[in-house]
Every structure is written in C-alpha cells, then in structure tokens.
XYZ file of C-alpha atoms in Angstrom:
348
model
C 4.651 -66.641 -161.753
C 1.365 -67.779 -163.187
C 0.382 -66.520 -166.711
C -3.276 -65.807 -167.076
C -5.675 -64.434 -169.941
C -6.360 -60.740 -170.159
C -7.436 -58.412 -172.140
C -5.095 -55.323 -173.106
C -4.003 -52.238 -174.741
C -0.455 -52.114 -176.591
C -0.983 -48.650 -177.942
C -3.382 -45.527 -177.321
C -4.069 -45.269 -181.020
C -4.832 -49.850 -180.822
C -8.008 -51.315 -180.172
C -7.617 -53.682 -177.028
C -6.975 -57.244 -177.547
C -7.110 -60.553 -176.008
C -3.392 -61.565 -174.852
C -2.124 -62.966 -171.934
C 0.036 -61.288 -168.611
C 2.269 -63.141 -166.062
C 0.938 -62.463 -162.463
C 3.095 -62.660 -159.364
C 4.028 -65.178 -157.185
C 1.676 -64.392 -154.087
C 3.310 -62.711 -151.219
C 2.720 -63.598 -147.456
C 0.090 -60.916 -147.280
C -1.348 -61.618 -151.005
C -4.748 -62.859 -151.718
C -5.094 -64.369 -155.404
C -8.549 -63.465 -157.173
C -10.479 -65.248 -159.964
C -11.970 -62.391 -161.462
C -15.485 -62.779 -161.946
C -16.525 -59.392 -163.461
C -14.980 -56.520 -164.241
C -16.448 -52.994 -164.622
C -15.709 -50.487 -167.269
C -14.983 -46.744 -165.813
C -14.256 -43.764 -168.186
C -11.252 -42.887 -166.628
C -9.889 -46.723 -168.581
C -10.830 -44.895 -171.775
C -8.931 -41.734 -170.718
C -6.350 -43.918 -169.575
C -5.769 -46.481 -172.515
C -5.927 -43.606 -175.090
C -3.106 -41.267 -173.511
C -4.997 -38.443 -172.400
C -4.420 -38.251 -168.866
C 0.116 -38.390 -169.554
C 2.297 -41.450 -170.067
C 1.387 -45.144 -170.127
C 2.766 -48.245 -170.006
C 1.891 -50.571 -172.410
C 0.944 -53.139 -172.650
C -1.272 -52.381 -170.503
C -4.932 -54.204 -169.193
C -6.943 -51.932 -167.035
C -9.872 -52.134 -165.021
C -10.198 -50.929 -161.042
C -13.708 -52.311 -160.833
C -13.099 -55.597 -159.888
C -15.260 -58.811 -158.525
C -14.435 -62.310 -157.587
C -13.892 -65.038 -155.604
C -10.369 -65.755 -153.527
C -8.476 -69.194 -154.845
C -5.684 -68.804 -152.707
C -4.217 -67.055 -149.980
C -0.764 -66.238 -148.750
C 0.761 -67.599 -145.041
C 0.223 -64.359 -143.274
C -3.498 -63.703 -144.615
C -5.556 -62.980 -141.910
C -9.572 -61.982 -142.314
C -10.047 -63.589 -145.911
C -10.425 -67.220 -147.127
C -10.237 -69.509 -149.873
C -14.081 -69.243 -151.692
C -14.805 -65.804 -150.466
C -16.390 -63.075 -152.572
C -14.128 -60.328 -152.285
C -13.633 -56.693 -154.424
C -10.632 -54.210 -155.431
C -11.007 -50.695 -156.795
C -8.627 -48.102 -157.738
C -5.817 -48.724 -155.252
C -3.538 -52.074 -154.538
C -0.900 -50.502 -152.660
C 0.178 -47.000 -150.487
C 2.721 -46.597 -147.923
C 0.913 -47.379 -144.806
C 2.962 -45.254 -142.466
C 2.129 -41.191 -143.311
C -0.282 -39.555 -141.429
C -3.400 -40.183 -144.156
C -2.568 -43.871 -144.686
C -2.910 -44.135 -140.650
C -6.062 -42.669 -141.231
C -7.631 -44.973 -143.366
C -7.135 -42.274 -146.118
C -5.225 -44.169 -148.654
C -6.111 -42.599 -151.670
C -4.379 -39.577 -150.141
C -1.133 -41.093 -149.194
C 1.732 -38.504 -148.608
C 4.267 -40.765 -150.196
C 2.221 -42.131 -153.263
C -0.746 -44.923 -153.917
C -0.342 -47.407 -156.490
C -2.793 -47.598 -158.649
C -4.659 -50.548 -159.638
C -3.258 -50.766 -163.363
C -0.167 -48.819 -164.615
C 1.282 -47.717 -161.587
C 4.677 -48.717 -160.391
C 4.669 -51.680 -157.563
C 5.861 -50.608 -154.606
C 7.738 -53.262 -153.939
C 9.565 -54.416 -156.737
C 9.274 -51.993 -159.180
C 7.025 -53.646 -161.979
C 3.771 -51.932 -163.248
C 0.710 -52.996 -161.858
C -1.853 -54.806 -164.645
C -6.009 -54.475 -163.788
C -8.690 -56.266 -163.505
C -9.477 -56.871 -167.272
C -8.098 -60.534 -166.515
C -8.961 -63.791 -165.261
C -7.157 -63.890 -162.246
C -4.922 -60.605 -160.449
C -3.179 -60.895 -156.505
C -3.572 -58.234 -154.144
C -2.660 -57.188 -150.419
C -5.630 -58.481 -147.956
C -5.042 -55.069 -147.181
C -6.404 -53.479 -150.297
C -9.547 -56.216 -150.908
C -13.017 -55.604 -149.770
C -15.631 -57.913 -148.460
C -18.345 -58.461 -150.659
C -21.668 -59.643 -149.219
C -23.144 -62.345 -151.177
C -26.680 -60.761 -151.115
C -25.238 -57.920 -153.465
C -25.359 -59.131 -157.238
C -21.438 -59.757 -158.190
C -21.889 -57.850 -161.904
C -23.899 -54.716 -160.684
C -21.688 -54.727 -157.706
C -18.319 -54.199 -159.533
C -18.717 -50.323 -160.290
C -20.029 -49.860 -156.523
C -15.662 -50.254 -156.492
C -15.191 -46.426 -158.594
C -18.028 -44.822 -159.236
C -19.558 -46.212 -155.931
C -16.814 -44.932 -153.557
C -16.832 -41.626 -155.379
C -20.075 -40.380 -154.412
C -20.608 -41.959 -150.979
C -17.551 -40.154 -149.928
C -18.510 -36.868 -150.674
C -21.755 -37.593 -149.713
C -20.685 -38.663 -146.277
C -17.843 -36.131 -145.901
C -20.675 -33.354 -146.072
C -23.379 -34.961 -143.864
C -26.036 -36.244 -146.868
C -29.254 -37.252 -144.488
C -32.559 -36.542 -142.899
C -33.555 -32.901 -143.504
C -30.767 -31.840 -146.012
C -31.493 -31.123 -149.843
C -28.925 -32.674 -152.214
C -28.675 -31.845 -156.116
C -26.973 -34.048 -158.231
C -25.452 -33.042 -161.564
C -25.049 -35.014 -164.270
C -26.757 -38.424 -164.197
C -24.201 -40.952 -166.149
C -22.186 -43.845 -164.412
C -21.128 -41.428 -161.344
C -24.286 -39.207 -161.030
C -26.951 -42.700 -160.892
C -24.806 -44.182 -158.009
C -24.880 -40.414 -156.221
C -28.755 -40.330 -156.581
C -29.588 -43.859 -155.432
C -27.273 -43.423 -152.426
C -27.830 -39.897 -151.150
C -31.595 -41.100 -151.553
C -30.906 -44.065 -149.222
C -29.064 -41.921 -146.726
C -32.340 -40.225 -146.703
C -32.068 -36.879 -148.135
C -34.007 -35.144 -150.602
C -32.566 -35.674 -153.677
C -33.054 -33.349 -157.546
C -31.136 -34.265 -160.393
C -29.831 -31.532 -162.769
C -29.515 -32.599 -166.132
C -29.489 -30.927 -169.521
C -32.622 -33.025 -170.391
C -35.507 -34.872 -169.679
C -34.157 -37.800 -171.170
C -33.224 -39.696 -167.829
C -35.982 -38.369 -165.734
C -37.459 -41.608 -165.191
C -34.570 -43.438 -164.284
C -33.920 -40.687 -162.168
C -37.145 -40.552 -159.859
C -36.810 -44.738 -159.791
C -33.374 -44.132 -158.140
C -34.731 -42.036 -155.757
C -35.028 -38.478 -156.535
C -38.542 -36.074 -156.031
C -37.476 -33.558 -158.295
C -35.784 -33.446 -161.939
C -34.352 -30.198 -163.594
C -33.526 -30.085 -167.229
C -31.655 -27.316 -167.483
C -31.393 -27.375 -171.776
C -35.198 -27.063 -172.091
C -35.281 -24.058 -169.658
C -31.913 -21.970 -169.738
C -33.299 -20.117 -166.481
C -34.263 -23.201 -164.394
C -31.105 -22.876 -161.975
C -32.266 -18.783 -161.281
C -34.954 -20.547 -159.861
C -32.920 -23.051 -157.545
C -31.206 -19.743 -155.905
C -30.329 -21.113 -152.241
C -32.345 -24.498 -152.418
C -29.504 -26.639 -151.577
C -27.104 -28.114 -148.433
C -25.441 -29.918 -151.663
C -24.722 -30.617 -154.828
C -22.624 -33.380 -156.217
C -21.334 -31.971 -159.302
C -20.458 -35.215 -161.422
C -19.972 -33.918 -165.059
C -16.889 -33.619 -167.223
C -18.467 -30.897 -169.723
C -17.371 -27.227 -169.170
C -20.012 -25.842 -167.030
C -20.432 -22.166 -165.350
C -19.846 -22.621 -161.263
C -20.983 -19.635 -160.410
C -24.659 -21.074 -161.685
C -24.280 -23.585 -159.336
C -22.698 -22.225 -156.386
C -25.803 -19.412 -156.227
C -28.247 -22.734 -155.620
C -26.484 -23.502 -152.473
C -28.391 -22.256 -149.451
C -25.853 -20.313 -146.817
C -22.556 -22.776 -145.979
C -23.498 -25.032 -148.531
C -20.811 -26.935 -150.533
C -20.529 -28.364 -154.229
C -18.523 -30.937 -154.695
C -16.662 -31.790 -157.731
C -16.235 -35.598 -158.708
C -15.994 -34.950 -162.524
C -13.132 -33.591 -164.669
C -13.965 -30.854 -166.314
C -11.311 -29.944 -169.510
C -10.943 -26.826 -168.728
C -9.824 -24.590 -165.745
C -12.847 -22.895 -164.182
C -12.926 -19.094 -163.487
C -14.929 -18.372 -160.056
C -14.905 -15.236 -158.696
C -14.008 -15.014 -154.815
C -17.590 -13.270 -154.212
C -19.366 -16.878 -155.295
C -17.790 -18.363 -152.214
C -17.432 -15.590 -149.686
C -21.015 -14.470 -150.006
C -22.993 -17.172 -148.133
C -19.756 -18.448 -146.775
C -20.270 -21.597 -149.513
C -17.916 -24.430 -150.093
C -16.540 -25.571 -153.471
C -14.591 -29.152 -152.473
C -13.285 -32.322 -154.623
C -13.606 -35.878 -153.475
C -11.457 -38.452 -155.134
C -12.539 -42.233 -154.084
C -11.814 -42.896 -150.674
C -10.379 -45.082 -148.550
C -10.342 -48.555 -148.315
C -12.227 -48.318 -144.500
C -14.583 -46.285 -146.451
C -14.973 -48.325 -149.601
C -15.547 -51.099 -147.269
C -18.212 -48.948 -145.376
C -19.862 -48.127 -148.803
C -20.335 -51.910 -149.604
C -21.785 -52.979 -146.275
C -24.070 -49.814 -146.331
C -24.894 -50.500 -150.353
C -25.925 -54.742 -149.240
C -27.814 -53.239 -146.053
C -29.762 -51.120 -148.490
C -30.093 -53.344 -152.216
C -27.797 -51.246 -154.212
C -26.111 -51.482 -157.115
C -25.057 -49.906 -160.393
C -27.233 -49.892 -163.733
C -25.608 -51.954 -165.820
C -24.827 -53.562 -169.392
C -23.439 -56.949 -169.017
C -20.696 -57.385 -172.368
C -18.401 -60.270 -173.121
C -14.122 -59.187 -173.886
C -15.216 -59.004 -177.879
C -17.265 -55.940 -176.957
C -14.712 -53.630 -174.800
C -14.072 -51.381 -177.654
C -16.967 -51.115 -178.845
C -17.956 -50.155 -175.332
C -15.455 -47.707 -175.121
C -16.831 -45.923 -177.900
C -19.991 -46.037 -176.657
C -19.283 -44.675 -173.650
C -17.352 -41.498 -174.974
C -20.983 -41.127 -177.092
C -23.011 -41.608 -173.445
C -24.373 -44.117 -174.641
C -24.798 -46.364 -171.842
C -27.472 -46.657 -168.812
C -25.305 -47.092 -166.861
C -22.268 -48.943 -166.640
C -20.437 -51.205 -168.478
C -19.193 -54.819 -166.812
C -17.487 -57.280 -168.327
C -18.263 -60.845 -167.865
C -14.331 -62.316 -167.009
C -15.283 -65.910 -168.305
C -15.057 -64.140 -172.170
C -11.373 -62.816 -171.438
C-alpha cells in the first residue's frame, strides 16, 4: 500500500481539497504512474456534484491522465520503467465478452470500471483518478504516449480526444466528405482539429461568432453562428455526410438532421438534459442516421494518440495548479475556458 497526495471531493455540496489516498500494492500485470498532468473533463464536475446518481466519497477524479511509469509489475510486458504513458476513462472490463474481444471495452457486456468511483473488479474497492501524484493500472488499460506530443495538451486527447475520433472514424470522416461540428467547447475543438486532419471539410455550428477564429485556426473553411441568424441551418438543408453534435444544451434535432445530405448521420457525443422528441419522418426520409459514440476502446484510444503525434495535435489548454480546481470547475460550468483545463500534478 503506498499513500500518495491527491486532491478530492468528500461531499457534492464541498469544494475539493488537498488530502491524501492509499494506492494498491501493484499486481503482476500493474504498471505504477507518476502523474504528471491531469486534465479536467465536465463530466468530473457532473460527477463530484451528484448529478449523474450516487458517489462515493471521498472521492478524487480525473480520467485524463499523463505520466511517466516508476515501476512495473513481474508479468508487464510492452511498458518500462521511464516511459511516458496515458489512461482515460477506463482501468478495468472483463476481457472475455464478445466487445471486450473486440477491442471495444467501453462497451463491455459484463461492466467497465471506470477510472474513478467505480467498483474494482477484483477486489471490490472503488477506483480513485488521476487528480493524484501517483495511481497503478493494468498494462492493459495504459496508452503509449509519444514523446513528440506535449504531456499537458496531451492529457484531454485521453476523453475528449477519444470521443470525437471515434465517431469520426466509425462514420468514414475523410477526403471528399463534409463534416459539421456543433458546439465548439472542450469536445467540439478536438472534433474540428481532427476531422480537419483526416482531411475533410470541416464547418462549425455555433450560436456565435465568438470562436470563429479559433475555429478556422483548427481547421475549419466555414463558421455558422446560428444566434445571429435564426435561419442559417434552412440554408445548410442537405450539405452534410456529418455532423458531430457535441453540445449539452437542449437543441431541436430535427434542425439538424434536415442538413444531412441523403444517408447522412449525426452523431451525439454531448448530453443533452432533456429527452429529445424526433419524429420518425426526420430519419426515414433521406434514410439519415442519428448515432451516439461514447469513448472508445483502448486499441482505438491508442490509434487516436499515434494518429494525433503523426499529425501535431493536441487540446487548447489552461495550465492550473491543485489551488485552482474549483475555481476551474466553476468556470467551466460558465464556459469559460478555451479549451481545457489541466492540472499541473507537482501542485497536488
């Protein structure tokens, strides 16, 4: 057992607060990690604060995780000691049903464990993140980090990274295909820069100018505000293979679904609060697609990484020390960030 620094919740009406955690005694097939930086993801706010069901607390979150390995257990195999390696939103699935054996993980028939309060699968305890100094994992669950990708804007590549090249992938994003993306925050920046590198025309669809900038820097030709000009999506009717729909706001579908082009799809990667109502003529006409993505796998995540380093991306980000996570938080609730938070672990 080795007790390490951290940073942590006790309540979802608390602040966070520096404490400590005990971590596990590594396992044959455990890799330890000195964290190096850990990224911030909204879904740690929604998390911490009770809104998504029942927590454990204390609790330190954080699935955005960088660092470097320190030690390594006997039956370690592809990792060593000094290696730059990553771990997102998963630590642990069953390995045996018919997704896991696909290298679909985050789909596991039997039940993932989560990176912070989820239940081990092995002995029961609940799993702590990566808001501390140190945290083991299964070599099974790490990813290989190339050293020519920046450690700090690499840790959200880990979330909001995975959850746009997967979707992105899934639906063929490339040469000759038209993608929008909606919503240009911590989820939408990563979908523009990489659908842009896959080499597809890219539009953002925001509700205003605001980010249009950033956005044509990351890679898109065209940039719709769609609260300065309440009619700008009549005129997208059918302009789009896809759209990466990455906002948590209540939004109309039907809107969005009439800007595919015939067998499009729209993807949904953000939470919206509240059911949507589509009527079955949105999708039948045109034969369109509405889909959700949720991460990916860890062959994927590791395919996202080595395609991110062959290309020079990363995340937008905000570099804080522990004494700022709540303020942070708050901040990002506001949208007040360009575009991630990352914490620097040498503060925790």
């Amino acid at each position: 057992m080795k007790t390490v620094a951290c940073v942590a919740a006790t309540a979802a009406d608390k602040p966070l607060e520096k404490s400590t955690l005990d971590r596990r005694d590594l396992r044959d097939d455990d890799i330890m990690i000195e964290v190096e930086y850990s990224g911030i993801c909204h879904s740690d706010i929604h998390t911490v604060r009770g809104e998504w069901g029942p927590c454990h607390y204390p609790m330190s979150p954080g699935h955005e995780i960088i660092g470097r390995i320190v030690e390594t257990g006997p039956a370690v195999t592809g990792f060593e000691v000094g290696e730059r390696v990553g771990v997102g939103c998963l630590v642990d699935s069953c390995g045996e049903c018919e997704q896991c054996l696909a290298g679909q993980q985050q789909d596991c028939l039997n039940g993932n464990v989560g990176t912070y309060n989820s239940k081990d699968r092995r002995d029961g305890s609940i799993t702590q993140g990566g808001y501390s100094t140190h945290i083991p994992v299964s070599q099974d669950f790490a990813i290989h980090i190339p050293e020519s990708l920046d450690p700090a804007a690499a840790a959200p590549l880990l979330c909001a990274g995975i959850t746009t090249y997967s979707p992105l992938a899934r639906f063929g994003a490339g040469p000759g295909t038209k993608v929008a993306v909606v919503g240009m925050g911590g989820l939408g920046h990563m979908a523009v820069k990489l659908a842009a590198a896959m080499g597809a025309e890219v539009t953002v669809i925001s509700h205003s100018h605001a980010k249009e900038d950033d956005g044509r820097r990351f890679g898109a030709v065209d940039y719709v505000a769609t609260g300065d000009d309440p009619r700008a999506l009549d005129r997208l009717r059918g302009a789009f293979d896809l759209i990466i729909n990455t906002i948590s706001a209540p939004f109309d579908a039907v809107d969005y679904l009439r800007a595919l082009k015939p067998h499009g799809a729209m993807v949904l990667v953000g939470l919206p609060p509240e059911p949507m109502k589509i009527p079955a003529g949105a999708l039948i006409g045109g034969g369109k697609i509405l889909a959700g993505s949720n991460i990916g796998g860890i062959p994927q995540t590791q395919e996202m990484i080595d395609f991110c380093a062959e290309h020079g991306i990363t995340a937008e980000i905000e570099l804080i020390g522990a004494d700022q996570i709540n303020e942070a938080y708050d901040r990002v609730v506001d949208s007040d960030v360009r575009y991630r938070f990352v914490i620097d672990a040498k503060t925790f």
